[in-house]
Amino acid sequence: MSNLDRQPALSVCGGRGFVVAEPVRELLSPRTVRLGESTEVRRLLPNLGRRMVGAWAFVDHYGPDDIADEPGMQVAPHPHMGLQTVSWLHEGEVLHRDSLGSLQTVRPRELGLMTSGRAISHSEETPKSHSSYLHGAQLWVALPDAHRNVEPHFQHHADLPHVTAPGFDATVILGELDGAESPGSAYTPIVGADVTLTAGAEPRLPLNPDFEYAVLSMSGEAHVDEVPLLPGSMLYLGCGRTELPLRAASDASLMLLGGEPFEEEIVMWWNFVGRSNDEIQQARSDWMTGTRFGEVKGYDGPPIPAPQLPGVPLKPRGRAR
């Protein structure tokens, strides 16, 4: 669940300045980013002109990739602070290790939720024995100031609640949807749901008018509020909606992301969410000197060095044990 950009920009996100207080249809185009040795992702957030959707601050979509004869996802140990990571798969498996000693294989439609709080590090890898295809999404949720220094922890939930209707099934990943609530820990009013549609289905999804929303297309072709959405694209919907009309041109899968607009301004750089440049610089220094973020044991390879910040010398960390 990482940003491997070697020249990441320091971004100010959050606050209500970017929030659209009425329903809109804003199509977001992804940019392509390399994740590890053999995985290429489509980055939807942060996006030019659209930094967050509620507390959702980072969204990558990847696959479906044929990895039958490939190593798949191989992301060495790296740090996080001030956020939660959400691992969501449609195909394949990802092995999660972290500096708390967690070791968990996450499989399709299972929630892997890591709350970094003040500091954590982790690695992600496709197991040596794995499925032929890898397809999923990686997402971050920014933690509000009152909770951003909580003790780090990892949760795995294989059994999640569903909302169903003819031709429609929604797995509630995080937060609450139509009375169904995810067991995953949430620190802001939020929703994340995986929506599956059968061809020809035309459900109307109930929404909270106080939330802002976006829909990510995972597979198939669906019309979201009459806008055709193809895999790897995202439609920002603004606020003020009580329902969302969907229409499936084929069997399709979408991710609904929403939440109360994030009031606080945050500073996001590389894999850190903070509140000031100095805080980000300190986090980088702590990672490079091997303090605060702990050690991921069992991964076969060295941790990822932090990219350069102006005025900060780059010193490689030692090999993980």
PDB file of C-alpha atoms in Angstrom:
ATOM      1  CA  MET A   1       0.000   0.000   0.000  1.00  0.00           C
ATOM      2  CA  SER A   2       2.657   2.380  -1.056  1.00  0.00           C
ATOM      3  CA  ASN A   3       3.545   5.354  -3.177  1.00  0.00           C
ATOM      4  CA  LEU A   4       6.755   4.351  -4.959  1.00  0.00           C
ATOM      5  CA  ASP A   5       7.107   7.606  -6.877  1.00  0.00           C
ATOM      6  CA  ARG A   6      10.785   8.581  -6.564  1.00  0.00           C
ATOM      7  CA  GLN A   7       9.969  12.280  -6.970  1.00  0.00           C
ATOM      8  CA  PRO A   8       6.743  12.706  -4.997  1.00  0.00           C
ATOM      9  CA  ALA A   9       5.271  16.189  -4.747  1.00  0.00           C
ATOM     10  CA  LEU A  10       4.492  17.752  -1.393  1.00  0.00           C
ATOM     11  CA  SER A  11       0.725  18.246  -1.566  1.00  0.00           C
ATOM     12  CA  VAL A  12      -1.701  20.213   0.593  1.00  0.00           C
ATOM     13  CA  CYS A  13      -5.027  18.357   0.660  1.00  0.00           C
ATOM     14  CA  GLY A  14      -8.293  18.500   2.560  1.00  0.00           C
ATOM     15  CA  GLY A  15     -10.280  21.496   3.696  1.00  0.00           C
ATOM     16  CA  ARG A  16     -13.545  22.468   2.057  1.00  0.00           C
ATOM     17  CA  GLY A  17     -11.995  24.591  -0.689  1.00  0.00           C
ATOM     18  CA  PHE A  18     -12.040  21.688  -3.176  1.00  0.00           C
ATOM     19  CA  VAL A  19     -15.420  20.254  -2.147  1.00  0.00           C
ATOM     20  CA  VAL A  20     -18.301  20.652  -4.599  1.00  0.00           C
ATOM     21  CA  ALA A  21     -21.425  21.276  -2.511  1.00  0.00           C
ATOM     22  CA  GLU A  22     -23.829  20.059  -5.213  1.00  0.00           C
ATOM     23  CA  PRO A  23     -24.178  17.025  -7.473  1.00  0.00           C
ATOM     24  CA  VAL A  24     -21.674  16.991 -10.348  1.00  0.00           C
ATOM     25  CA  ARG A  25     -20.277  14.485 -12.875  1.00  0.00           C
ATOM     26  CA  GLU A  26     -16.511  15.030 -12.972  1.00  0.00           C
ATOM     27  CA  LEU A  27     -14.620  12.279 -14.806  1.00  0.00           C
ATOM     28  CA  LEU A  28     -11.122  11.700 -13.398  1.00  0.00           C
ATOM     29  CA  SER A  29      -8.452  10.264 -15.680  1.00  0.00           C
ATOM     30  CA  PRO A  30      -5.734   8.138 -14.074  1.00  0.00           C
ATOM     31  CA  ARG A  31      -1.984   8.415 -14.419  1.00  0.00           C
ATOM     32  CA  THR A  32       0.151   5.286 -14.669  1.00  0.00           C
ATOM     33  CA  VAL A  33       2.649   4.480 -11.902  1.00  0.00           C
ATOM     34  CA  ARG A  34       4.988   1.485 -11.508  1.00  0.00           C
ATOM     35  CA  LEU A  35       4.466  -0.415  -8.236  1.00  0.00           C
ATOM     36  CA  GLY A  36       7.310  -2.800  -7.530  1.00  0.00           C
ATOM     37  CA  GLU A  37       8.964  -4.916 -10.225  1.00  0.00           C
ATOM     38  CA  SER A  38       6.008  -6.142 -12.248  1.00  0.00           C
ATOM     39  CA  THR A  39       2.841  -4.285 -11.211  1.00  0.00           C
ATOM     40  CA  GLU A  40       1.590  -1.158 -12.955  1.00  0.00           C
ATOM     41  CA  VAL A  41      -1.201   0.840 -11.326  1.00  0.00           C
ATOM     42  CA  ARG A  42      -3.630   3.530 -12.411  1.00  0.00           C
ATOM     43  CA  ARG A  43      -3.602   6.354  -9.847  1.00  0.00           C
ATOM     44  CA  LEU A  44      -6.956   8.135  -9.465  1.00  0.00           C
ATOM     45  CA  LEU A  45      -6.292  10.070  -6.236  1.00  0.00           C
ATOM     46  CA  PRO A  46      -4.647  12.439  -5.660  1.00  0.00           C
ATOM     47  CA  ASN A  47      -5.622  13.833  -9.052  1.00  0.00           C
ATOM     48  CA  LEU A  48      -5.131  17.181 -10.722  1.00  0.00           C
ATOM     49  CA  GLY A  49      -7.859  19.366  -9.208  1.00  0.00           C
ATOM     50  CA  ARG A  50      -9.250  16.584  -7.009  1.00  0.00           C
ATOM     51  CA  ARG A  51      -7.139  15.693  -3.989  1.00  0.00           C
ATOM     52  CA  MET A  52      -9.598  13.875  -1.701  1.00  0.00           C
ATOM     53  CA  VAL A  53     -13.102  12.414  -1.532  1.00  0.00           C
ATOM     54  CA  GLY A  54     -14.196  12.631   2.080  1.00  0.00           C
ATOM     55  CA  ALA A  55     -11.266  11.171   4.014  1.00  0.00           C
ATOM     56  CA  TRP A  56     -10.206   9.020   1.019  1.00  0.00           C
ATOM     57  CA  ALA A  57      -6.827  10.504   0.046  1.00  0.00           C
ATOM     58  CA  PHE A  58      -5.214   7.929  -2.262  1.00  0.00           C
ATOM     59  CA  VAL A  59      -6.671   5.453  -4.766  1.00  0.00           C
ATOM     60  CA  ASP A  60      -4.778   3.052  -7.050  1.00  0.00           C
ATOM     61  CA  HIS A  61      -6.434   0.516  -9.376  1.00  0.00           C
ATOM     62  CA  TYR A  62      -4.358  -2.346 -10.791  1.00  0.00           C
ATOM     63  CA  GLY A  63      -4.959  -5.314 -13.060  1.00  0.00           C
ATOM     64  CA  PRO A  64      -6.293  -7.647 -14.092  1.00  0.00           C
ATOM     65  CA  ASP A  65      -2.673  -8.713 -14.670  1.00  0.00           C
ATOM     66  CA  ASP A  66      -1.628 -12.169 -15.828  1.00  0.00           C
ATOM     67  CA  ILE A  67       1.038 -13.131 -13.271  1.00  0.00           C
ATOM     68  CA  ALA A  68       0.969 -16.907 -13.774  1.00  0.00           C
ATOM     69  CA  ASP A  69       4.691 -16.887 -14.597  1.00  0.00           C
ATOM     70  CA  GLU A  70       5.534 -13.593 -12.851  1.00  0.00           C
ATOM     71  CA  PRO A  71       6.366 -12.639  -9.254  1.00  0.00           C
ATOM     72  CA  GLY A  72       3.374 -10.290  -9.082  1.00  0.00           C
ATOM     73  CA  MET A  73       3.345  -7.554  -6.475  1.00  0.00           C
ATOM     74  CA  GLN A  74       6.652  -7.184  -4.637  1.00  0.00           C
ATOM     75  CA  VAL A  75       6.743  -4.079  -2.438  1.00  0.00           C
ATOM     76  CA  ALA A  76       9.568  -4.001   0.122  1.00  0.00           C
ATOM     77  CA  PRO A  77       9.172  -2.605   3.653  1.00  0.00           C
ATOM     78  CA  HIS A  78       8.195   1.071   3.726  1.00  0.00           C
ATOM     79  CA  PRO A  79       6.724   3.437   6.328  1.00  0.00           C
ATOM     80  CA  HIS A  80       3.330   5.079   6.894  1.00  0.00           C
ATOM     81  CA  MET A  81       1.973   7.612   9.348  1.00  0.00           C
ATOM     82  CA  GLY A  82      -1.264   9.552   9.824  1.00  0.00           C
ATOM     83  CA  LEU A  83      -3.425   7.291   7.649  1.00  0.00           C
ATOM     84  CA  GLN A  84      -5.171   3.960   7.166  1.00  0.00           C
ATOM     85  CA  THR A  85      -4.463   1.641   4.252  1.00  0.00           C
ATOM     86  CA  VAL A  86      -7.237  -0.424   2.692  1.00  0.00           C
ATOM     87  CA  SER A  87      -6.298  -3.501   0.640  1.00  0.00           C
ATOM     88  CA  TRP A  88      -9.087  -4.751  -1.643  1.00  0.00           C
ATOM     89  CA  LEU A  89      -8.754  -7.610  -4.128  1.00  0.00           C
ATOM     90  CA  HIS A  90     -10.945  -9.027  -6.875  1.00  0.00           C
ATOM     91  CA  GLU A  91      -8.373 -11.631  -7.943  1.00  0.00           C
ATOM     92  CA  GLY A  92      -5.132 -12.921  -6.478  1.00  0.00           C
ATOM     93  CA  GLU A  93      -3.567 -12.782  -3.036  1.00  0.00           C
ATOM     94  CA  VAL A  94      -1.357 -10.309  -1.175  1.00  0.00           C
ATOM     95  CA  LEU A  95       0.799 -11.266   1.804  1.00  0.00           C
ATOM     96  CA  HIS A  96       0.962  -8.481   4.389  1.00  0.00           C
ATOM     97  CA  ARG A  97       3.795  -8.185   6.935  1.00  0.00           C
ATOM     98  CA  ASP A  98       4.271  -5.273   9.297  1.00  0.00           C
ATOM     99  CA  SER A  99       6.471  -3.991  12.105  1.00  0.00           C
ATOM    100  CA  LEU A 100       3.916  -5.145  14.694  1.00  0.00           C
ATOM    101  CA  GLY A 101       4.604  -8.742  13.663  1.00  0.00           C
ATOM    102  CA  SER A 102       1.381  -9.173  11.656  1.00  0.00           C
ATOM    103  CA  LEU A 103       1.501 -11.823   8.940  1.00  0.00           C
ATOM    104  CA  GLN A 104      -1.681 -12.146   6.902  1.00  0.00           C
ATOM    105  CA  THR A 105      -2.648 -13.267   3.417  1.00  0.00           C
ATOM    106  CA  VAL A 106      -5.466 -11.087   2.070  1.00  0.00           C
ATOM    107  CA  ARG A 107      -7.737 -12.728  -0.507  1.00  0.00           C
ATOM    108  CA  PRO A 108     -10.500 -11.461  -2.808  1.00  0.00           C
ATOM    109  CA  ARG A 109     -13.343  -9.568  -1.086  1.00  0.00           C
ATOM    110  CA  GLU A 110     -11.513  -9.642   2.264  1.00  0.00           C
ATOM    111  CA  LEU A 111     -10.620  -6.427   4.074  1.00  0.00           C
ATOM    112  CA  GLY A 112      -7.005  -5.788   4.998  1.00  0.00           C
ATOM    113  CA  LEU A 113      -7.069  -2.588   7.061  1.00  0.00           C
ATOM    114  CA  MET A 114      -3.880  -1.136   8.526  1.00  0.00           C
ATOM    115  CA  THR A 115      -4.125   1.899  10.793  1.00  0.00           C
ATOM    116  CA  SER A 116      -0.676   3.473  10.813  1.00  0.00           C
ATOM    117  CA  GLY A 117      -1.431   6.026  13.517  1.00  0.00           C
ATOM    118  CA  ARG A 118       1.803   7.600  14.726  1.00  0.00           C
ATOM    119  CA  ALA A 119       4.072   5.175  12.803  1.00  0.00           C
ATOM    120  CA  ILE A 120       4.230   1.729  11.221  1.00  0.00           C
ATOM    121  CA  SER A 121       6.068  -0.021   8.398  1.00  0.00           C
ATOM    122  CA  HIS A 122       4.946  -2.937   6.243  1.00  0.00           C
ATOM    123  CA  SER A 123       5.597  -4.924   3.094  1.00  0.00           C
ATOM    124  CA  GLU A 124       3.265  -6.408   0.486  1.00  0.00           C
ATOM    125  CA  GLU A 125       3.997  -9.312  -1.803  1.00  0.00           C
ATOM    126  CA  THR A 126       2.285 -11.847  -3.970  1.00  0.00           C
ATOM    127  CA  PRO A 127       2.905 -15.246  -2.316  1.00  0.00           C
ATOM    128  CA  LYS A 128       5.229 -17.635  -4.168  1.00  0.00           C
ATOM    129  CA  SER A 129       2.295 -19.969  -4.767  1.00  0.00           C
ATOM    130  CA  HIS A 130      -0.376 -17.698  -6.220  1.00  0.00           C
ATOM    131  CA  SER A 131      -3.343 -17.347  -8.555  1.00  0.00           C
ATOM    132  CA  SER A 132      -2.827 -16.595 -12.237  1.00  0.00           C
ATOM    133  CA  TYR A 133      -4.324 -13.107 -12.082  1.00  0.00           C
ATOM    134  CA  LEU A 134      -3.939 -10.088  -9.810  1.00  0.00           C
ATOM    135  CA  HIS A 135      -6.642  -7.409  -9.739  1.00  0.00           C
ATOM    136  CA  GLY A 136      -7.547  -4.956  -7.024  1.00  0.00           C
ATOM    137  CA  ALA A 137      -7.412  -1.499  -5.501  1.00  0.00           C
ATOM    138  CA  GLN A 138      -5.210   0.123  -2.889  1.00  0.00           C
ATOM    139  CA  LEU A 139      -6.591   3.050  -0.935  1.00  0.00           C
ATOM    140  CA  TRP A 140      -5.656   5.385   1.900  1.00  0.00           C
ATOM    141  CA  VAL A 141      -7.883   7.109   4.427  1.00  0.00           C
ATOM    142  CA  ALA A 142      -6.513  10.237   6.130  1.00  0.00           C
ATOM    143  CA  LEU A 143      -6.814  10.188   9.919  1.00  0.00           C
ATOM    144  CA  PRO A 144      -8.250  13.309  11.597  1.00  0.00           C
ATOM    145  CA  ASP A 145      -6.053  15.196  14.026  1.00  0.00           C
ATOM    146  CA  ALA A 146      -7.731  13.676  17.104  1.00  0.00           C
ATOM    147  CA  HIS A 147      -6.781  10.138  15.993  1.00  0.00           C
ATOM    148  CA  ARG A 148      -3.693  10.464  13.823  1.00  0.00           C
ATOM    149  CA  ASN A 149      -1.339   9.435  16.634  1.00  0.00           C
ATOM    150  CA  VAL A 150      -3.263   6.343  17.766  1.00  0.00           C
ATOM    151  CA  GLU A 151      -1.353   3.144  18.363  1.00  0.00           C
ATOM    152  CA  PRO A 152      -0.805   1.364  15.041  1.00  0.00           C
ATOM    153  CA  HIS A 153      -2.815  -1.799  14.420  1.00  0.00           C
ATOM    154  CA  PHE A 154      -3.818  -4.201  11.649  1.00  0.00           C
ATOM    155  CA  GLN A 155      -7.241  -5.740  11.067  1.00  0.00           C
ATOM    156  CA  HIS A 156      -8.312  -8.530   8.742  1.00  0.00           C
ATOM    157  CA  HIS A 157     -12.013  -9.158   8.109  1.00  0.00           C
ATOM    158  CA  ALA A 158     -12.998 -12.015   5.816  1.00  0.00           C
ATOM    159  CA  ASP A 159     -16.732 -11.738   6.554  1.00  0.00           C
ATOM    160  CA  LEU A 160     -18.208  -8.364   5.594  1.00  0.00           C
ATOM    161  CA  PRO A 161     -21.858  -7.207   5.476  1.00  0.00           C
ATOM    162  CA  HIS A 162     -23.825  -6.984   2.228  1.00  0.00           C
ATOM    163  CA  VAL A 163     -26.633  -4.874   0.815  1.00  0.00           C
ATOM    164  CA  THR A 164     -28.568  -6.722  -1.890  1.00  0.00           C
ATOM    165  CA  ALA A 165     -31.309  -6.141  -4.450  1.00  0.00           C
ATOM    166  CA  PRO A 166     -32.213  -7.800  -7.778  1.00  0.00           C
ATOM    167  CA  GLY A 167     -29.094  -7.705  -9.968  1.00  0.00           C
ATOM    168  CA  PHE A 168     -27.177  -5.813  -7.263  1.00  0.00           C
ATOM    169  CA  ASP A 169     -24.854  -6.726  -4.408  1.00  0.00           C
ATOM    170  CA  ALA A 170     -22.749  -4.315  -2.342  1.00  0.00           C
ATOM    171  CA  THR A 171     -20.063  -5.452   0.091  1.00  0.00           C
ATOM    172  CA  VAL A 172     -19.555  -2.797   2.762  1.00  0.00           C
ATOM    173  CA  ILE A 173     -15.787  -2.428   3.087  1.00  0.00           C
ATOM    174  CA  LEU A 174     -15.612   0.522   5.474  1.00  0.00           C
ATOM    175  CA  GLY A 175     -18.205   2.685   7.204  1.00  0.00           C
ATOM    176  CA  GLU A 176     -21.950   2.268   6.677  1.00  0.00           C
ATOM    177  CA  LEU A 177     -24.263   1.840   3.682  1.00  0.00           C
ATOM    178  CA  ASP A 178     -28.057   1.490   3.847  1.00  0.00           C
ATOM    179  CA  GLY A 179     -27.913   0.261   7.453  1.00  0.00           C
ATOM    180  CA  ALA A 180     -25.095  -2.267   6.921  1.00  0.00           C
ATOM    181  CA  GLU A 181     -21.882  -1.414   8.799  1.00  0.00           C
ATOM    182  CA  SER A 182     -18.365  -2.721   8.247  1.00  0.00           C
ATOM    183  CA  PRO A 183     -16.485  -4.137  11.273  1.00  0.00           C
ATOM    184  CA  GLY A 184     -13.386  -2.197  10.180  1.00  0.00           C
ATOM    185  CA  SER A 185     -12.357   0.711  12.416  1.00  0.00           C
ATOM    186  CA  ALA A 186     -13.369   4.103  10.998  1.00  0.00           C
ATOM    187  CA  TYR A 187     -12.337   7.451  12.462  1.00  0.00           C
ATOM    188  CA  THR A 188     -14.428   9.781  10.278  1.00  0.00           C
ATOM    189  CA  PRO A 189     -17.936   9.487   8.763  1.00  0.00           C
ATOM    190  CA  ILE A 190     -17.093   7.430   5.675  1.00  0.00           C
ATOM    191  CA  VAL A 191     -18.239   4.717   3.297  1.00  0.00           C
ATOM    192  CA  GLY A 192     -16.434   2.321   0.990  1.00  0.00           C
ATOM    193  CA  ALA A 193     -18.384  -0.394  -0.822  1.00  0.00           C
ATOM    194  CA  ASP A 194     -17.732  -2.916  -3.585  1.00  0.00           C
ATOM    195  CA  VAL A 195     -20.758  -2.964  -5.896  1.00  0.00           C
ATOM    196  CA  THR A 196     -21.460  -5.892  -8.237  1.00  0.00           C
ATOM    197  CA  LEU A 197     -24.065  -5.498 -10.997  1.00  0.00           C
ATOM    198  CA  THR A 198     -25.493  -8.049 -13.407  1.00  0.00           C
ATOM    199  CA  ALA A 199     -26.089  -7.000 -17.016  1.00  0.00           C
ATOM    200  CA  GLY A 200     -29.278  -4.989 -17.353  1.00  0.00           C
ATOM    201  CA  ALA A 201     -29.605  -4.140 -13.656  1.00  0.00           C
ATOM    202  CA  GLU A 202     -30.783  -0.587 -12.882  1.00  0.00           C
ATOM    203  CA  PRO A 203     -30.631  -0.089  -9.094  1.00  0.00           C
ATOM    204  CA  ARG A 204     -30.771   3.241  -7.289  1.00  0.00           C
ATOM    205  CA  LEU A 205     -28.206   3.343  -4.500  1.00  0.00           C
ATOM    206  CA  PRO A 206     -29.194   5.300  -1.346  1.00  0.00           C
ATOM    207  CA  LEU A 207     -26.700   8.034  -0.421  1.00  0.00           C
ATOM    208  CA  ASN A 208     -26.126  10.522   2.394  1.00  0.00           C
ATOM    209  CA  PRO A 209     -26.589  14.103   1.062  1.00  0.00           C
ATOM    210  CA  ASP A 210     -23.962  15.381   3.536  1.00  0.00           C
ATOM    211  CA  PHE A 211     -21.275  13.142   1.999  1.00  0.00           C
ATOM    212  CA  GLU A 212     -19.234  13.727  -1.138  1.00  0.00           C
ATOM    213  CA  TYR A 213     -18.875  10.670  -3.373  1.00  0.00           C
ATOM    214  CA  ALA A 214     -16.909   9.132  -6.206  1.00  0.00           C
ATOM    215  CA  VAL A 215     -17.259   5.835  -8.077  1.00  0.00           C
ATOM    216  CA  LEU A 216     -14.293   3.799  -9.349  1.00  0.00           C
ATOM    217  CA  SER A 217     -14.932   1.302 -12.146  1.00  0.00           C
ATOM    218  CA  MET A 218     -13.226  -2.038 -11.483  1.00  0.00           C
ATOM    219  CA  SER A 219     -14.558  -4.159 -14.367  1.00  0.00           C
ATOM    220  CA  GLY A 220     -17.262  -4.290 -17.030  1.00  0.00           C
ATOM    221  CA  GLU A 221     -19.260  -1.306 -18.259  1.00  0.00           C
ATOM    222  CA  ALA A 222     -21.764   0.558 -16.144  1.00  0.00           C
ATOM    223  CA  HIS A 223     -23.499   3.918 -16.378  1.00  0.00           C
ATOM    224  CA  VAL A 224     -23.250   5.996 -13.193  1.00  0.00           C
ATOM    225  CA  ASP A 225     -25.833   8.776 -13.167  1.00  0.00           C
ATOM    226  CA  GLU A 226     -26.032   8.230 -16.962  1.00  0.00           C
ATOM    227  CA  VAL A 227     -22.245   8.622 -17.412  1.00  0.00           C
ATOM    228  CA  PRO A 228     -20.592   5.537 -18.984  1.00  0.00           C
ATOM    229  CA  LEU A 229     -17.695   4.410 -16.825  1.00  0.00           C
ATOM    230  CA  LEU A 230     -15.004   2.047 -18.079  1.00  0.00           C
ATOM    231  CA  PRO A 231     -12.515   0.083 -15.912  1.00  0.00           C
ATOM    232  CA  GLY A 232      -9.756   2.171 -14.369  1.00  0.00           C
ATOM    233  CA  SER A 233     -11.695   5.442 -14.443  1.00  0.00           C
ATOM    234  CA  MET A 234     -13.368   7.337 -11.610  1.00  0.00           C
ATOM    235  CA  LEU A 235     -16.373   9.662 -11.557  1.00  0.00           C
ATOM    236  CA  TYR A 236     -16.499  12.374  -8.875  1.00  0.00           C
ATOM    237  CA  LEU A 237     -20.098  13.102  -7.875  1.00  0.00           C
ATOM    238  CA  GLY A 238     -19.914  15.997  -5.379  1.00  0.00           C
ATOM    239  CA  CYS A 239     -22.374  16.359  -2.471  1.00  0.00           C
ATOM    240  CA  GLY A 240     -26.122  16.765  -2.085  1.00  0.00           C
ATOM    241  CA  ARG A 241     -27.292  13.402  -3.426  1.00  0.00           C
ATOM    242  CA  THR A 242     -29.867  11.182  -1.750  1.00  0.00           C
ATOM    243  CA  GLU A 243     -29.548   8.383  -4.316  1.00  0.00           C
ATOM    244  CA  LEU A 244     -27.390   7.305  -7.221  1.00  0.00           C
ATOM    245  CA  PRO A 245     -28.857   5.705 -10.356  1.00  0.00           C
ATOM    246  CA  LEU A 246     -26.759   2.874 -11.810  1.00  0.00           C
ATOM    247  CA  ARG A 247     -27.240   0.930 -15.033  1.00  0.00           C
ATOM    248  CA  ALA A 248     -25.167  -2.082 -16.052  1.00  0.00           C
ATOM    249  CA  ALA A 249     -24.426  -2.426 -19.779  1.00  0.00           C
ATOM    250  CA  SER A 250     -22.660  -5.705 -18.901  1.00  0.00           C
ATOM    251  CA  ASP A 251     -21.794  -7.558 -15.738  1.00  0.00           C
ATOM    252  CA  ALA A 252     -19.807  -4.923 -13.890  1.00  0.00           C
ATOM    253  CA  SER A 253     -18.100  -4.093 -10.623  1.00  0.00           C
ATOM    254  CA  LEU A 254     -17.663  -0.644  -9.060  1.00  0.00           C
ATOM    255  CA  MET A 255     -16.280   0.812  -5.870  1.00  0.00           C
ATOM    256  CA  LEU A 256     -18.349   3.493  -4.139  1.00  0.00           C
ATOM    257  CA  LEU A 257     -16.175   5.863  -2.079  1.00  0.00           C
ATOM    258  CA  GLY A 258     -17.619   8.645   0.022  1.00  0.00           C
ATOM    259  CA  GLY A 259     -17.591  10.507   3.274  1.00  0.00           C
ATOM    260  CA  GLU A 260     -18.141  13.741   5.078  1.00  0.00           C
ATOM    261  CA  PRO A 261     -15.829  16.365   3.510  1.00  0.00           C
ATOM    262  CA  PHE A 262     -12.504  16.356   5.351  1.00  0.00           C
ATOM    263  CA  GLU A 263     -12.350  19.684   7.211  1.00  0.00           C
ATOM    264  CA  GLU A 264      -8.654  19.728   8.056  1.00  0.00           C
ATOM    265  CA  GLU A 265      -5.868  20.637   5.685  1.00  0.00           C
ATOM    266  CA  ILE A 266      -3.219  17.937   5.521  1.00  0.00           C
ATOM    267  CA  VAL A 267       0.264  17.708   4.033  1.00  0.00           C
ATOM    268  CA  MET A 268       0.842  14.513   2.070  1.00  0.00           C
ATOM    269  CA  TRP A 269       4.252  13.401   0.803  1.00  0.00           C
ATOM    270  CA  TRP A 270       5.410   9.945  -0.244  1.00  0.00           C
ATOM    271  CA  ASN A 271       3.789   7.559   2.298  1.00  0.00           C
ATOM    272  CA  PHE A 272       3.197  10.125   5.023  1.00  0.00           C
ATOM    273  CA  VAL A 273       0.204  12.255   5.992  1.00  0.00           C
ATOM    274  CA  GLY A 274       1.045  15.107   8.364  1.00  0.00           C
ATOM    275  CA  ARG A 275       0.140  18.703   9.091  1.00  0.00           C
ATOM    276  CA  SER A 276       3.373  20.580   8.299  1.00  0.00           C
ATOM    277  CA  ASN A 277       6.528  20.349   6.186  1.00  0.00           C
ATOM    278  CA  ASP A 278       8.625  20.004   9.345  1.00  0.00           C
ATOM    279  CA  GLU A 279       6.573  17.011  10.444  1.00  0.00           C
ATOM    280  CA  ILE A 280       7.042  15.331   7.075  1.00  0.00           C
ATOM    281  CA  GLN A 281      10.785  16.008   7.156  1.00  0.00           C
ATOM    282  CA  GLN A 282      11.044  14.525  10.651  1.00  0.00           C
ATOM    283  CA  ALA A 283       9.164  11.400   9.550  1.00  0.00           C
ATOM    284  CA  ARG A 284      11.523  10.971   6.615  1.00  0.00           C
ATOM    285  CA  SER A 285      14.531  11.339   8.887  1.00  0.00           C
ATOM    286  CA  ASP A 286      13.099   8.813  11.371  1.00  0.00           C
ATOM    287  CA  TRP A 287      12.612   6.266   8.605  1.00  0.00           C
ATOM    288  CA  MET A 288      16.096   6.739   7.183  1.00  0.00           C
ATOM    289  CA  THR A 289      17.754   6.420  10.607  1.00  0.00           C
ATOM    290  CA  GLY A 290      15.760   3.303  11.525  1.00  0.00           C
ATOM    291  CA  THR A 291      13.822   4.800  14.414  1.00  0.00           C
ATOM    292  CA  ARG A 292      10.098   5.090  15.224  1.00  0.00           C
ATOM    293  CA  PHE A 293       8.669   2.993  12.355  1.00  0.00           C
ATOM    294  CA  GLY A 294       9.915  -0.370  13.587  1.00  0.00           C
ATOM    295  CA  GLU A 295      11.209  -3.293  11.541  1.00  0.00           C
ATOM    296  CA  VAL A 296       9.435  -5.671   9.195  1.00  0.00           C
ATOM    297  CA  LYS A 297      10.828  -9.141   9.777  1.00  0.00           C
ATOM    298  CA  GLY A 298      10.683 -11.973   7.273  1.00  0.00           C
ATOM    299  CA  TYR A 299      10.719 -10.021   4.022  1.00  0.00           C
ATOM    300  CA  ASP A 300      13.538 -11.118   1.732  1.00  0.00           C
ATOM    301  CA  GLY A 301      15.075  -7.805   0.780  1.00  0.00           C
ATOM    302  CA  PRO A 302      16.051  -4.356   2.052  1.00  0.00           C
ATOM    303  CA  PRO A 303      13.516  -1.665   2.948  1.00  0.00           C
ATOM    304  CA  ILE A 304      12.717   1.120   0.510  1.00  0.00           C
ATOM    305  CA  PRO A 305      14.763   4.298   1.064  1.00  0.00           C
ATOM    306  CA  ALA A 306      12.793   7.523   1.223  1.00  0.00           C
ATOM    307  CA  PRO A 307      13.028   9.874  -1.760  1.00  0.00           C
ATOM    308  CA  GLN A 308      15.083  13.035  -1.397  1.00  0.00           C
ATOM    309  CA  LEU A 309      13.664  16.117   0.294  1.00  0.00           C
ATOM    310  CA  PRO A 310      15.465  19.419  -0.352  1.00  0.00           C
ATOM    311  CA  GLY A 311      18.307  19.877   2.119  1.00  0.00           C
ATOM    312  CA  VAL A 312      18.109  16.332   3.519  1.00  0.00           C
ATOM    313  CA  PRO A 313      20.981  13.930   2.666  1.00  0.00           C
ATOM    314  CA  LEU A 314      19.909  10.513   1.432  1.00  0.00           C
ATOM    315  CA  LYS A 315      21.418   7.674   3.497  1.00  0.00           C
ATOM    316  CA  PRO A 316      20.310   4.112   2.744  1.00  0.00           C
ATOM    317  CA  ARG A 317      18.858   2.002   5.535  1.00  0.00           C
ATOM    318  CA  GLY A 318      20.223  -1.427   6.342  1.00  0.00           C
ATOM    319  CA  ARG A 319      18.791  -4.704   5.157  1.00  0.00           C
ATOM    320  CA  ALA A 320      15.661  -6.009   6.902  1.00  0.00           C
ATOM    321  CA  ARG A 321      16.175  -9.212   8.846  1.00  0.00           C
TER     322      ARG A 321
END
